Coordinates of C-alpha atoms in Angstrom, one line a residue:
M1 CA 0.0 0.0 0.0
T2 CA 1.2 3.5 -0.7
E3 CA 1.3 6.3 1.9
G4 CA -1.7 8.1 0.4
Q5 CA -3.8 5.0 0.6
D6 CA -2.8 4.5 4.2
K7 CA -3.9 8.0 5.1
N8 CA -7.2 7.7 3.4
N9 CA -7.8 4.3 4.8
T10 CA -9.8 4.3 8.0
L11 CA -10.1 0.5 8.2
S12 CA -13.8 0.7 9.2
S13 CA -15.2 -2.4 7.7
K14 CA -18.9 -2.9 7.0
L15 CA -18.4 -6.5 5.9
W16 CA -18.2 -8.0 9.4
L17 CA -20.9 -8.4 12.0
D18 CA -19.9 -8.2 15.7
A19 CA -21.4 -11.4 17.0
H20 CA -19.9 -11.6 20.4
T21 CA -17.4 -9.8 22.7
D22 CA -16.2 -11.2 26.0
A23 CA -13.8 -8.9 27.8
L24 CA -13.6 -11.2 30.8
A25 CA -12.7 -14.4 29.0
G26 CA -9.2 -14.4 30.4
L27 CA -7.6 -16.3 27.5
Y28 CA -3.8 -16.7 27.2
V29 CA -3.3 -18.3 23.8
F30 CA -1.4 -17.8 20.6
G31 CA -2.3 -18.5 17.0
Q32 CA -1.3 -22.2 17.0
G33 CA -3.5 -22.8 20.1
M34 CA -6.9 -22.3 18.4
E35 CA -9.1 -24.7 16.5
L36 CA -12.7 -24.6 15.1
V37 CA -13.9 -28.2 15.1
D38 CA -17.1 -30.3 15.0
L39 CA -16.4 -32.3 18.2
Q40 CA -19.6 -34.3 18.2
A41 CA -20.1 -34.7 14.4
D42 CA -23.5 -32.9 14.7
G43 CA -22.7 -30.0 12.5
D44 CA -22.3 -27.6 15.5
Y45 CA -18.7 -26.4 15.4
K46 CA -17.0 -25.5 18.7
L47 CA -14.1 -23.2 19.4
V48 CA -11.3 -24.9 21.2
F49 CA -8.3 -23.2 22.9
A50 CA -5.1 -24.7 24.2
D51 CA -4.8 -22.1 27.0
L52 CA -1.5 -21.5 28.8
G53 CA -3.3 -20.6 32.0
T54 CA -3.2 -17.5 34.2
N55 CA -0.2 -18.9 36.0
A56 CA 2.0 -20.3 33.3
A57 CA 5.0 -20.6 35.6
E58 CA 3.3 -23.5 37.4
G59 CA 3.3 -25.5 34.2
A60 CA -0.4 -26.4 33.9
G61 CA -2.4 -25.4 30.9
K62 CA -6.1 -25.9 30.1
L63 CA -8.1 -27.1 27.2
K64 CA -11.1 -24.8 26.9
V65 CA -14.1 -25.4 24.7
Y66 CA -16.5 -22.7 23.7
K67 CA -20.0 -23.3 22.4
G68 CA -21.9 -20.3 21.1
V69 CA -21.1 -17.4 23.4
A70 CA -20.3 -19.4 26.5
L71 CA -17.5 -21.6 27.9
S72 CA -18.8 -25.2 27.5
S73 CA -16.1 -27.2 29.2
E74 CA -12.6 -26.9 30.6
H75 CA -10.0 -29.6 31.0
T76 CA -6.6 -29.5 32.7
L77 CA -3.5 -30.3 30.7
L78 CA -0.4 -32.0 32.1
D79 CA 2.0 -29.4 30.7
L80 CA 2.0 -26.1 28.9
P81 CA 0.7 -26.5 25.4
S82 CA 2.7 -25.4 22.4
S83 CA 0.2 -26.1 19.6
L84 CA -3.3 -27.6 19.0
V85 CA -4.7 -29.3 15.9
A86 CA -7.8 -31.4 15.1
F87 CA -7.6 -34.5 12.9
Y88 CA -9.4 -37.7 12.0
M89 CA -7.7 -40.8 13.3
D90 CA -10.1 -43.5 12.1
S91 CA -12.9 -44.2 9.6
N92 CA -15.7 -44.9 12.1
V93 CA -19.1 -43.4 11.6
P94 CA -20.0 -40.8 12.8
R95 CA -16.8 -39.0 11.8
I96 CA -15.7 -37.6 15.2
P97 CA -12.4 -35.8 15.1
A98 CA -9.6 -36.1 17.7
L99 CA -7.6 -33.3 19.2
A100 CA -3.8 -33.3 19.4
V101 CA -2.1 -31.1 22.0
S102 CA 1.7 -30.8 22.0
S103 CA 3.4 -30.3 25.3
S104 CA 7.1 -30.5 25.9
S105 CA 8.4 -33.7 24.2
S106 CA 4.9 -35.3 23.9
V107 CA 1.8 -35.1 21.9
F108 CA -1.4 -35.9 23.8
I109 CA -4.3 -37.2 21.8
Y110 CA -7.9 -36.5 23.0
K111 CA -10.9 -38.3 21.7
N112 CA -14.3 -37.0 22.9
L113 CA -12.3 -34.6 25.1
R114 CA -10.9 -37.5 27.0
P115 CA -7.2 -38.6 27.1
Y116 CA -6.7 -41.3 24.5
F117 CA -3.0 -41.7 23.6
K118 CA 0.3 -40.1 24.3
F119 CA 3.0 -40.0 21.7
S120 CA 6.6 -39.3 22.9
L121 CA 9.4 -38.0 20.6
P122 CA 12.1 -40.6 20.1
S123 CA 15.2 -40.2 22.2
M124 CA 18.4 -38.7 20.7
N125 CA 22.0 -39.7 21.1
I126 CA 23.9 -38.2 24.1
N127 CA 27.4 -37.0 23.7
D128 CA 29.8 -39.4 25.5
V129 CA 31.7 -36.6 27.2
E130 CA 28.5 -35.1 28.5
R131 CA 27.4 -38.5 29.9
D132 CA 30.7 -39.0 31.6
L133 CA 30.7 -35.5 33.2
W134 CA 27.3 -36.1 34.8
S135 CA 28.4 -39.6 35.9
Q136 CA 31.3 -38.0 37.7
A137 CA 29.1 -35.4 39.2
A138 CA 26.7 -38.1 40.5
S139 CA 29.6 -39.9 42.2
E140 CA 31.0 -36.5 43.5
R141 CA 34.3 -36.8 41.7
I142 CA 33.9 -33.3 40.4
N143 CA 32.3 -30.2 42.0
A144 CA 29.7 -27.8 40.7
A145 CA 32.3 -25.3 39.4
S146 CA 34.3 -27.9 37.5
L147 CA 31.2 -29.4 36.0
R148 CA 30.1 -25.9 34.7
D149 CA 33.5 -25.2 33.2
A150 CA 33.6 -28.6 31.4
L151 CA 30.0 -28.2 30.1
E152 CA 30.8 -24.7 28.8
S153 CA 33.8 -26.1 27.0
L154 CA 31.6 -28.9 25.5
Q155 CA 29.0 -26.3 24.5
S156 CA 31.6 -24.4 22.5
E157 CA 32.3 -27.6 20.6
I158 CA 28.9 -29.2 19.9
G159 CA 26.6 -26.2 20.5
T160 CA 23.6 -25.9 22.8
K161 CA 21.4 -27.8 20.4
G162 CA 23.5 -31.0 20.8
M163 CA 23.3 -31.0 24.6
T164 CA 20.6 -32.5 27.0
T165 CA 18.0 -30.3 28.7
R166 CA 19.6 -30.9 32.0
S167 CA 22.9 -29.5 30.8
Q168 CA 21.2 -26.5 29.2
R169 CA 19.3 -25.7 32.4
Y170 CA 22.5 -26.1 34.5
L171 CA 24.4 -23.6 32.3
M172 CA 21.6 -21.1 32.8
L173 CA 22.2 -21.0 36.6
E174 CA 24.3 -18.1 37.9
G175 CA 25.1 -18.5 41.6
F176 CA 27.3 -21.3 43.0
Q177 CA 24.6 -22.2 45.6
E178 CA 22.0 -22.6 42.8
M179 CA 24.3 -25.0 41.0
K180 CA 24.9 -27.1 44.2
T181 CA 21.2 -27.3 44.8
F182 CA 20.6 -28.4 41.2
L183 CA 23.2 -31.1 41.5
K184 CA 21.6 -32.5 44.7
A185 CA 18.2 -32.6 43.0
H186 CA 19.3 -34.1 39.6
A187 CA 22.8 -35.6 39.8
F188 CA 22.4 -39.0 41.4
P189 CA 23.0 -42.5 39.9
E190 CA 19.3 -43.4 39.7
N191 CA 18.4 -40.4 37.6
E192 CA 19.3 -41.4 34.1
L193 CA 20.5 -38.8 31.7
K194 CA 18.1 -38.3 28.7
R195 CA 18.1 -36.2 25.6
Q196 CA 14.7 -35.4 24.1
S197 CA 13.7 -32.6 22.0
V198 CA 10.4 -30.6 22.4
V199 CA 7.6 -30.1 20.0
T200 CA 7.5 -26.6 18.5
C201 CA 4.6 -26.8 16.1
M202 CA 2.2 -29.2 14.4
T203 CA -0.1 -29.4 11.3
T204 CA -2.1 -32.0 9.5
L205 CA -1.9 -33.8 6.1
K206 CA -4.6 -35.9 4.4
K207 CA -3.4 -39.5 4.1
S208 CA -5.0 -41.0 1.0
R209 CA -8.2 -39.1 0.1
D210 CA -8.8 -35.4 -0.2
E211 CA -12.3 -35.1 1.2
P212 CA -13.9 -33.9 4.4
G213 CA -13.5 -36.4 7.3
A214 CA -10.7 -38.4 5.6
L215 CA -7.9 -40.0 7.5
T216 CA -5.4 -37.3 8.5
C217 CA -1.7 -37.7 9.4
L218 CA -0.1 -35.6 12.1
I219 CA 3.1 -33.6 11.2
V220 CA 5.2 -32.8 14.2
A221 CA 8.3 -30.4 14.1
T222 CA 10.8 -30.3 17.0
E223 CA 13.3 -28.0 18.5
S224 CA 16.2 -30.1 17.2
G225 CA 15.1 -29.6 13.6
H226 CA 13.4 -32.9 13.0
L227 CA 10.1 -33.4 11.1
Y228 CA 7.9 -36.4 11.8
I229 CA 4.8 -37.6 9.9
L230 CA 2.7 -39.8 12.2
D231 CA 0.4 -42.6 11.2
P232 CA -3.2 -41.6 12.3
E233 CA -4.0 -45.1 13.6
A234 CA -0.8 -46.5 15.0
F235 CA 0.8 -43.2 15.9
T236 CA 4.2 -44.3 14.7
A237 CA 6.5 -42.3 12.5
L238 CA 5.8 -43.0 8.8
T239 CA 8.7 -40.9 7.7
S240 CA 11.0 -38.2 9.0
A241 CA 13.1 -35.4 7.7
Q242 CA 15.7 -33.0 9.1
M243 CA 16.6 -29.4 8.6
D244 CA 19.2 -26.9 9.7
G245 CA 16.9 -24.7 11.7
V246 CA 14.4 -24.5 14.5
P247 CA 10.8 -24.9 13.1
S248 CA 8.2 -22.4 14.3
H249 CA 5.5 -22.7 11.6
L250 CA 4.2 -25.6 9.5
V251 CA 1.8 -25.8 6.5
A252 CA 1.2 -28.8 4.3
T253 CA -0.7 -29.7 1.1
G254 CA -1.3 -32.8 -0.9
L255 CA -1.8 -36.5 0.1
Y256 CA 0.7 -38.6 2.0
D257 CA 0.1 -41.7 -0.1
V258 CA 0.4 -39.8 -3.4
E259 CA 2.4 -36.6 -3.3
Y260 CA 2.7 -33.9 -0.7
R261 CA 4.6 -30.7 0.1
V262 CA 5.4 -29.3 3.6
L263 CA 6.7 -25.8 4.1
I264 CA 8.6 -25.1 7.3
G265 CA 9.2 -21.6 8.6
C266 CA 12.1 -21.3 11.1
R267 CA 12.9 -18.8 13.8
D268 CA 15.9 -17.5 11.9
G269 CA 13.8 -16.6 8.8
Q270 CA 14.7 -19.7 6.7
I271 CA 11.8 -21.4 4.8
F272 CA 12.4 -25.1 4.1
Q273 CA 10.4 -27.5 1.9
A274 CA 10.0 -31.2 2.4
R275 CA 8.4 -33.4 -0.2
R276 CA 7.8 -37.1 -0.5
G277 CA 11.0 -39.1 -0.1
D278 CA 13.1 -36.2 1.2
L279 CA 15.3 -37.1 4.2
M280 CA 16.7 -33.6 4.4
A281 CA 14.4 -30.6 3.9
K282 CA 15.6 -28.3 1.2
L283 CA 16.1 -24.6 1.8
L284 CA 13.6 -22.7 -0.3
V285 CA 14.3 -19.1 0.7
A286 CA 16.0 -17.1 3.5
L287 CA 13.7 -14.3 4.7
P288 CA 15.3 -11.1 6.1
S289 CA 13.5 -11.6 9.4
A290 CA 11.5 -14.3 11.2
P291 CA 8.0 -15.1 9.9
I292 CA 5.0 -15.0 12.2
A293 CA 3.1 -17.4 9.9
V294 CA 3.4 -19.1 6.5
H295 CA 0.3 -19.3 4.2
L296 CA 0.3 -21.8 1.3
F297 CA -1.5 -20.9 -1.9
P298 CA -1.7 -23.1 -5.1
R299 CA 1.4 -21.6 -6.7
I300 CA 2.9 -19.2 -4.1
F301 CA 3.3 -18.8 -0.3
V302 CA 2.9 -15.7 1.7
A303 CA 4.8 -14.9 4.9
P304 CA 4.2 -11.9 7.2
C305 CA 7.5 -11.0 8.8
M306 CA 8.7 -9.3 11.9
D307 CA 10.4 -6.5 9.9
N308 CA 6.9 -5.0 9.3
S309 CA 6.5 -6.6 5.9
V310 CA 4.6 -9.2 4.0
R311 CA 6.6 -11.2 1.5
C312 CA 5.5 -13.6 -1.3
Y313 CA 7.5 -16.2 -3.1
S314 CA 6.8 -18.9 -5.6
L315 CA 7.0 -22.6 -4.6
Q316 CA 10.4 -22.7 -6.3
G317 CA 11.7 -19.9 -4.0
V318 CA 11.5 -17.1 -6.6
Y319 CA 10.6 -13.6 -5.2
V320 CA 7.2 -12.4 -6.3
W321 CA 6.3 -9.3 -4.3
H322 CA 6.4 -7.7 -0.9
D323 CA 4.5 -4.9 0.9
N324 CA 5.3 -2.9 4.0
L325 CA 3.0 -2.8 7.0
P326 CA 2.3 0.3 9.2
A327 CA 3.1 -1.6 12.4
S328 CA 4.6 -4.9 13.6
P329 CA 2.5 -8.0 12.8
L330 CA 1.4 -10.1 15.8
A331 CA -0.7 -12.9 14.2
S332 CA -2.0 -14.0 10.8
E333 CA -4.6 -16.3 9.4
L334 CA -5.6 -17.6 6.0
I335 CA -9.2 -16.8 5.2
H336 CA -10.8 -19.3 2.8
I337 CA -14.3 -18.4 1.6
E338 CA -15.3 -21.5 -0.2
A339 CA -18.6 -20.1 -1.5
K340 CA -16.8 -17.4 -3.4
G341 CA -13.5 -19.2 -4.1
L342 CA -11.5 -16.6 -2.3
L343 CA -8.2 -17.0 -0.5
L344 CA -7.3 -14.0 1.6
V345 CA -4.7 -13.3 4.3
A346 CA -5.7 -11.5 7.6
I347 CA -2.9 -9.9 9.6
A348 CA -3.2 -8.5 13.1
L349 CA -0.9 -5.5 13.8
E350 CA 0.5 -3.9 16.9
N351 CA -1.6 -0.8 16.3
S352 CA -4.8 -2.8 16.9
Q353 CA -5.6 -3.1 13.2
I354 CA -6.7 -6.2 11.3
R355 CA -5.8 -5.9 7.7
I356 CA -7.1 -8.3 5.0
Y357 CA -5.1 -8.7 1.8
S358 CA -5.8 -10.3 -1.5
N359 CA -2.3 -10.9 -3.0
H360 CA -0.6 -7.6 -2.2
T361 CA -3.7 -5.5 -2.3
L362 CA -5.6 -4.3 0.8
V363 CA -9.2 -5.3 0.4
D364 CA -10.6 -4.9 3.9
G365 CA -9.7 -4.1 7.5
F366 CA -11.1 -3.0 10.8
Q367 CA -10.0 -1.8 14.2
T368 CA -10.0 -3.8 17.5
P369 CA -10.1 -2.4 21.1
E370 CA -6.6 -3.7 21.7
P371 CA -3.9 -5.7 19.8
V372 CA -4.9 -9.1 18.7
V373 CA -2.4 -12.0 19.4
A374 CA -4.4 -14.9 17.9
L375 CA -7.1 -15.4 15.3
K376 CA -8.9 -18.3 13.6
F377 CA -11.2 -18.3 10.6
G378 CA -13.7 -21.1 9.8
R379 CA -17.1 -22.4 10.7
Y380 CA -18.4 -21.7 14.2
G381 CA -21.7 -23.1 15.3
R382 CA -23.6 -23.3 12.0
E383 CA -22.2 -20.1 10.5
D384 CA -19.7 -20.8 7.7
N385 CA -17.5 -17.7 7.7
T386 CA -16.6 -16.7 11.3
L387 CA -13.4 -15.0 12.6
A388 CA -12.5 -15.6 16.2
L389 CA -9.9 -13.2 17.7
V390 CA -8.1 -13.2 21.1
T391 CA -6.6 -9.9 22.2
R392 CA -3.5 -9.3 24.3
G393 CA -5.6 -8.7 27.4
G394 CA -7.4 -12.0 27.0
S395 CA -10.6 -10.8 25.5
L396 CA -12.5 -13.0 23.0
L397 CA -14.0 -11.3 19.9
I398 CA -16.2 -13.2 17.4
K399 CA -17.1 -11.7 14.0
I400 CA -19.3 -13.1 11.3
L401 CA -18.8 -12.2 7.6
R402 CA -21.9 -10.8 5.9
R403 CA -23.4 -13.1 3.3
T404 CA -23.4 -10.1 0.9
A405 CA -19.8 -9.2 1.6
N406 CA -17.9 -8.3 -1.5
F407 CA -14.1 -8.0 -1.2
K408 CA -12.9 -5.6 -3.9
T409 CA -9.8 -3.4 -4.1
R410 CA -10.0 -0.1 -2.4
D411 CA -9.6 3.1 -4.4
I412 CA -10.0 1.1 -7.6
P413 CA -13.5 1.3 -9.3
D414 CA -15.2 -1.9 -10.0
S415 CA -15.8 -2.0 -13.8
S416 CA -18.7 -4.5 -13.5
T417 CA -20.5 -2.1 -11.1
E418 CA -20.0 0.9 -13.4
M419 CA -21.4 -1.0 -16.4
T420 CA -24.6 -2.0 -14.6
T421 CA -25.2 1.6 -13.4
K422 CA -25.0 3.0 -16.9
G423 CA -28.0 1.1 -18.1
K424 CA -29.3 -2.3 -19.1
L425 CA -27.6 -4.3 -21.8
N426 CA -29.3 -4.3 -25.2
V427 CA -30.2 -8.0 -25.3
P428 CA -31.7 -9.0 -28.6
K429 CA -35.1 -10.8 -28.7
R430 CA -35.3 -14.5 -29.1
T431 CA -36.0 -15.5 -32.7
K432 CA -38.1 -18.4 -33.9
L433 CA -34.9 -20.2 -35.1
F434 CA -33.3 -19.9 -31.7
V435 CA -36.4 -21.3 -30.0
D436 CA -36.6 -24.2 -32.5
Q437 CA -33.0 -25.0 -32.0
T438 CA -33.3 -25.0 -28.2
L439 CA -36.3 -27.4 -28.4
R440 CA -34.3 -29.6 -30.8
E441 CA -31.4 -29.8 -28.4
R442 CA -33.6 -30.6 -25.5
E443 CA -35.3 -33.5 -27.3
H444 CA -32.3 -35.0 -29.0
Y445 CA -29.5 -34.2 -26.6
V446 CA -28.4 -37.8 -26.3
A447 CA -28.1 -38.4 -30.1
M448 CA -26.3 -35.0 -30.5
H449 CA -23.8 -35.8 -27.8
R450 CA -23.1 -39.3 -29.3
S451 CA -22.6 -37.7 -32.7
F452 CA -20.2 -35.2 -31.3
Q453 CA -18.2 -37.9 -29.5
R454 CA -18.1 -40.1 -32.6
D455 CA -16.8 -37.2 -34.7
L456 CA -14.3 -36.3 -32.0
F457 CA -12.9 -39.9 -31.8
R458 CA -12.7 -40.0 -35.6
L459 CA -10.7 -36.8 -35.7
R460 CA -8.3 -38.1 -33.0
L461 CA -7.9 -41.3 -34.9
A462 CA -7.2 -39.5 -38.2
T463 CA -4.7 -37.3 -36.4
A464 CA -2.9 -40.2 -34.8
R465 CA -2.7 -42.1 -38.1
A466 CA -1.3 -39.0 -39.9
F467 CA 1.3 -38.5 -37.1
V468 CA 2.4 -42.2 -37.3
Q469 CA 2.6 -42.0 -41.0
S470 CA 4.7 -38.8 -40.9
M471 CA 7.1 -40.5 -38.4
E472 CA 7.4 -43.6 -40.5
T473 CA 8.1 -41.8 -43.8
G474 CA 10.2 -39.0 -42.3
A475 CA 7.7 -36.3 -43.4
T476 CA 8.7 -34.0 -40.5
P477 CA 11.6 -31.4 -40.4
V478 CA 12.7 -32.5 -36.9
S479 CA 14.0 -36.0 -36.1
T480 CA 12.5 -38.0 -33.2
D481 CA 15.2 -40.6 -33.3
S482 CA 17.7 -40.2 -30.5
S483 CA 20.4 -41.7 -32.7
L484 CA 19.8 -39.1 -35.4
P485 CA 19.5 -35.7 -33.6
L486 CA 18.9 -33.7 -36.8
K487 CA 16.8 -30.7 -37.9
V488 CA 16.3 -29.4 -41.4
G489 CA 15.3 -26.0 -42.7
A490 CA 15.1 -24.4 -46.1
Q491 CA 14.5 -21.0 -47.7
V492 CA 14.2 -19.6 -51.2
I493 CA 16.3 -16.6 -52.3
G494 CA 15.5 -14.6 -55.4
L495 CA 12.5 -13.5 -57.6
G496 CA 13.0 -15.9 -60.6
P497 CA 13.1 -17.4 -63.0
T498 CA 16.3 -18.5 -61.3
F499 CA 16.1 -19.1 -57.6
R500 CA 18.6 -20.2 -55.0
V501 CA 17.5 -22.7 -52.5
R502 CA 19.5 -22.8 -49.2
V503 CA 19.1 -26.0 -47.0
E504 CA 20.2 -25.8 -43.4
L505 CA 21.1 -29.1 -41.5
S506 CA 21.4 -28.7 -37.7
N507 CA 22.9 -31.2 -35.3
T508 CA 20.8 -30.8 -32.2
S509 CA 23.0 -33.0 -30.0
S510 CA 25.8 -31.9 -27.8
N511 CA 27.9 -35.0 -28.1
I512 CA 26.8 -37.1 -31.2
P513 CA 28.4 -36.4 -34.5
L514 CA 26.5 -37.2 -37.7
M515 CA 28.0 -38.7 -40.8
D516 CA 26.9 -39.9 -44.3
L517 CA 24.1 -37.4 -44.8
A518 CA 22.7 -36.4 -48.1
V519 CA 20.1 -34.0 -49.5
T520 CA 17.9 -34.6 -52.5
F521 CA 14.8 -33.0 -54.0
N522 CA 11.3 -34.1 -55.1
F523 CA 9.8 -31.7 -57.7
D524 CA 7.9 -31.3 -60.9
D525 CA 10.4 -31.5 -63.7
K526 CA 8.0 -29.8 -66.1
L527 CA 8.2 -26.6 -64.1
Y528 CA 11.6 -26.7 -62.5
Q529 CA 15.2 -27.7 -63.2
I530 CA 17.7 -28.1 -60.3
Q531 CA 21.4 -27.7 -60.8
Q532 CA 22.5 -30.1 -58.0
K533 CA 19.8 -32.7 -57.4
Y534 CA 22.0 -34.6 -54.9
M535 CA 24.2 -33.0 -52.3
K536 CA 26.3 -34.8 -49.7
A537 CA 27.1 -33.8 -46.1
D538 CA 29.9 -36.2 -45.0
F539 CA 30.3 -34.9 -41.4
L540 CA 28.3 -32.7 -39.1
I541 CA 29.8 -31.6 -35.8
P542 CA 27.5 -31.6 -32.6
G543 CA 25.7 -28.4 -32.0
T544 CA 26.5 -26.8 -35.4
S545 CA 24.7 -26.2 -38.6
L546 CA 25.7 -26.8 -42.3
F547 CA 24.4 -24.8 -45.2
L548 CA 24.0 -26.4 -48.7
E549 CA 22.9 -24.3 -51.7
T550 CA 21.8 -25.0 -55.3
A551 CA 20.2 -23.1 -58.1
V552 CA 16.6 -23.8 -59.2
H553 CA 15.5 -22.7 -62.7
F554 CA 11.8 -22.1 -63.6
I555 CA 11.5 -23.6 -67.2
S556 CA 7.8 -23.3 -67.9
D557 CA 6.1 -20.5 -69.9
L558 CA 3.0 -20.7 -67.6
G559 CA 2.8 -18.4 -64.6
L560 CA 2.5 -21.3 -62.1
A561 CA 4.2 -22.4 -58.9
D562 CA 4.5 -25.7 -57.2
D563 CA 5.9 -27.2 -54.0
L564 CA 9.5 -28.3 -53.7
Q565 CA 10.3 -31.1 -51.2
V566 CA 13.7 -31.3 -49.5
L567 CA 14.5 -34.9 -48.5
V568 CA 17.3 -35.8 -46.1
L569 CA 18.9 -39.3 -46.5
H570 CA 21.2 -41.2 -44.1
N571 CA 23.6 -44.0 -44.9
D572 CA 22.3 -44.5 -48.4
D573 CA 18.9 -45.5 -47.0
P574 CA 16.2 -44.8 -49.8
I575 CA 13.6 -43.9 -47.1
P576 CA 13.9 -40.2 -46.2
K577 CA 14.7 -39.4 -42.5
L578 CA 13.5 -35.8 -42.7
T579 CA 11.4 -33.7 -45.0
A580 CA 11.0 -30.0 -45.5
L581 CA 8.4 -28.5 -47.8
I582 CA 9.2 -25.3 -49.7
K583 CA 6.3 -23.2 -51.1
M584 CA 7.9 -21.9 -54.3
P585 CA 6.9 -18.3 -55.3
V586 CA 5.5 -17.5 -58.7
A587 CA 8.5 -16.7 -60.9
E588 CA 8.7 -13.4 -62.7
I589 CA 9.0 -14.2 -66.5
V590 CA 11.6 -12.2 -68.3

């Protein structure tokens, strides 16, 4: 957007209805902790939050379910949640979805809002030096200060990412007394040293069918840079990939059993891509700052970034466009309006604005009482297009898109609207011939369709036969034989009655030389006489062209012209390999 557009833009939208506002909701969630899901498969969608709780330091979150405008139920979680997704784990009827809540190194599965299964991340290898240091500390062979010095030295060698959580927490301690207390609590022989990563984000991927309620795979990304795709029934890792970054955002498309694409946004601004069969995710693009979300479109992806910008790239990593934002983005959501086939991006800003973009064009926006930190678009209750927002102060806002909403570019007139306001179109009256033809099509639609299909098949058959015949007789100017990478071209020079015909032979290969080539002509000897009817090309270097020329005399007294065929022969084979057709001009008779 330009500065002029920003000044004139008040962001007072009339497309959204204020359905509900709860300033006392007390929610503490982020964008990855919200879901709109049909929990009972009755068509009544609920709003589910993975809430961090009012006292997050105690390490207990809550699973909150909203129905309508009220809190329906609340369930205590075992640990602080990092993300929440809904997925289908079986094919039972009715199609009741499950909820997956990631906490620390585990993913908790809830079915009917009851604990169903716990998936734990696989353990990782522990450095031998680190294991030995903690073993010595457990047997009191080294003191707290020596342990810290040794761990700091190891940290400089393998990095913090390669160390266990216990070592990382120990290196964060400052006082000597704190380190001694930590050793007493953790460094004893019975407390086995473990190295497990933590889940940073999740998303879902359809397994074999792209339809509502189909089996869905969980995709889990970890702090250590691993990506796991889990089986929805056995909850085992179907495949995994690795990347050189810490994932913070995931988005996937496709089918696991066919072909899929997963985009991974990392904290350092790198965007990786993992496809079927990849063991290492490939770096797609490096953004100038960390993304707050990644939205996948059919041919592009859009990433709002922390440097007050929105950036768009193709799925091959090619830069497409970017726009600057008036304030820092806090949250973002993809708005998919199925009835209108629209894909929009909503961005919540630090200045309490919600901006909605179509590509890089601002199409709508509105103001909120305070900055929004999480938002979710989808079906809520029985309303298809609902936007749920959570503010920084914990308030819950619910807005419903008007059914007559029309997203169009601001400050750009709608040409279709202008046309309708000028007057009605001059539609001609229906003639008797038109009415008779319409009745005929209604009565004989089956016969007409069959006749059309029959003619279409005949046309395809005739085309295929002509193509095969041209390939067999060499009636094309370009060879399809890999052993004969050759192309022929010809041009006529002059006005007549004497012309000069130039034939160009091109070797299209980069490493195959061609030998024993010859050029001859097929023509009407009553009209033309050719000086050299047979020309040889003994050797043709790869990637080069050879020009052969001969004179053609028009010998008739009639002002006629005919076609001249250029035939290319190989190894004295009488069957031409290539053919070029020359449309001879009418000669000027002197």
